[in-house]
Coordinates of C-alpha atoms in Angstrom, one line a residue:
M1 CA 6.4 -7.0 17.9
D2 CA 3.7 -8.3 20.2
K3 CA 0.0 -8.9 19.7
S4 CA -1.1 -10.4 22.2
W5 CA -3.6 -7.0 22.5
I6 CA -5.5 -8.3 19.1
D7 CA -7.3 -10.8 21.4
E8 CA -8.7 -8.6 23.5
K9 CA -12.6 -8.9 23.6
D10 CA -12.9 -5.3 24.7
R11 CA -11.5 -2.6 22.6
F12 CA -11.1 0.5 25.0
S13 CA -9.6 -1.8 27.0
S14 CA -5.2 -0.1 28.1
K15 CA -4.1 -2.9 26.0
Y16 CA -5.9 -3.0 23.6
T17 CA -5.3 1.1 23.0
A18 CA -1.6 0.5 23.9
G19 CA -1.7 -2.6 20.9
V20 CA -3.0 0.1 18.1
E21 CA -1.0 2.3 19.3
S22 CA 1.6 0.0 19.2
F23 CA 0.6 -1.8 15.7
I24 CA 0.7 2.0 14.0
Q25 CA 3.8 3.2 15.0
F26 CA 5.2 0.2 14.0
S27 CA 3.6 0.1 10.6
R28 CA 4.5 4.3 9.7
K29 CA 8.1 3.0 10.2
N30 CA 8.4 0.8 7.1
I31 CA 6.0 1.8 5.7
V32 CA 7.5 2.1 1.7
E33 CA 6.6 5.5 -1.0
F34 CA 6.7 2.5 -4.7
D35 CA 6.5 6.0 -6.9
N36 CA 3.1 5.0 -8.7
K37 CA 4.4 1.3 -9.3
I38 CA 1.7 -1.8 -10.1
L39 CA 4.4 -4.8 -7.5
C40 CA 3.6 -7.8 -9.2
P41 CA 4.5 -11.7 -7.7
N42 CA 7.5 -12.4 -9.8
W43 CA 6.2 -15.3 -10.7
L44 CA 3.6 -12.6 -12.7
G45 CA 5.7 -10.9 -14.1
Y46 CA 5.1 -8.0 -16.0
T47 CA 4.2 -5.3 -19.7
K48 CA 5.6 -2.5 -20.0
I49 CA 3.1 -0.5 -22.1
D50 CA 3.9 2.9 -23.3
A51 CA 1.5 5.8 -23.0
C52 CA 1.0 9.1 -25.6
K53 CA 2.7 11.6 -23.3
Y54 CA -0.8 13.7 -24.2
D55 CA -2.0 10.6 -22.6
C56 CA -3.7 10.4 -26.3
A57 CA -3.2 6.0 -27.5
L58 CA -1.1 3.6 -25.6
F59 CA 1.7 2.1 -27.6
W60 CA -0.3 -1.6 -27.9
K61 CA -1.2 -4.4 -29.1
E62 CA -1.6 -2.8 -33.9
N63 CA 0.6 0.7 -31.8
E64 CA 3.2 -1.3 -30.3
N65 CA 5.9 -0.5 -33.5
E66 CA 4.7 2.8 -34.1
N67 CA 6.7 5.8 -32.9
F68 CA 4.0 8.3 -33.3
C69 CA 1.1 8.9 -32.0
P70 CA -1.9 8.0 -33.9
V71 CA -4.1 10.3 -32.0
C72 CA -2.6 13.8 -32.2
K73 CA 1.3 12.5 -34.4
I74 CA 3.8 13.1 -31.1
S75 CA 7.1 11.5 -31.5
L76 CA 7.2 9.0 -28.2
D77 CA 10.4 9.7 -27.4
S78 CA 9.3 13.9 -27.0

């Protein structure tokens, strides 16, 4: 991808606007949907934390090994 348009002083020049257009087209082709996943660098890792389906509580820290929500008493598996 030609990036010479970035250094243009005149933001209304045809070279600059064509460069912006080509960048937008390039970006649209390379968009990836992540399905609401949080991406972390490999060296950071992540910990999966379950939540009640009604968002009453997180199954974390003192509730980490619980099978039922401490607030609404619904099963974690339901």
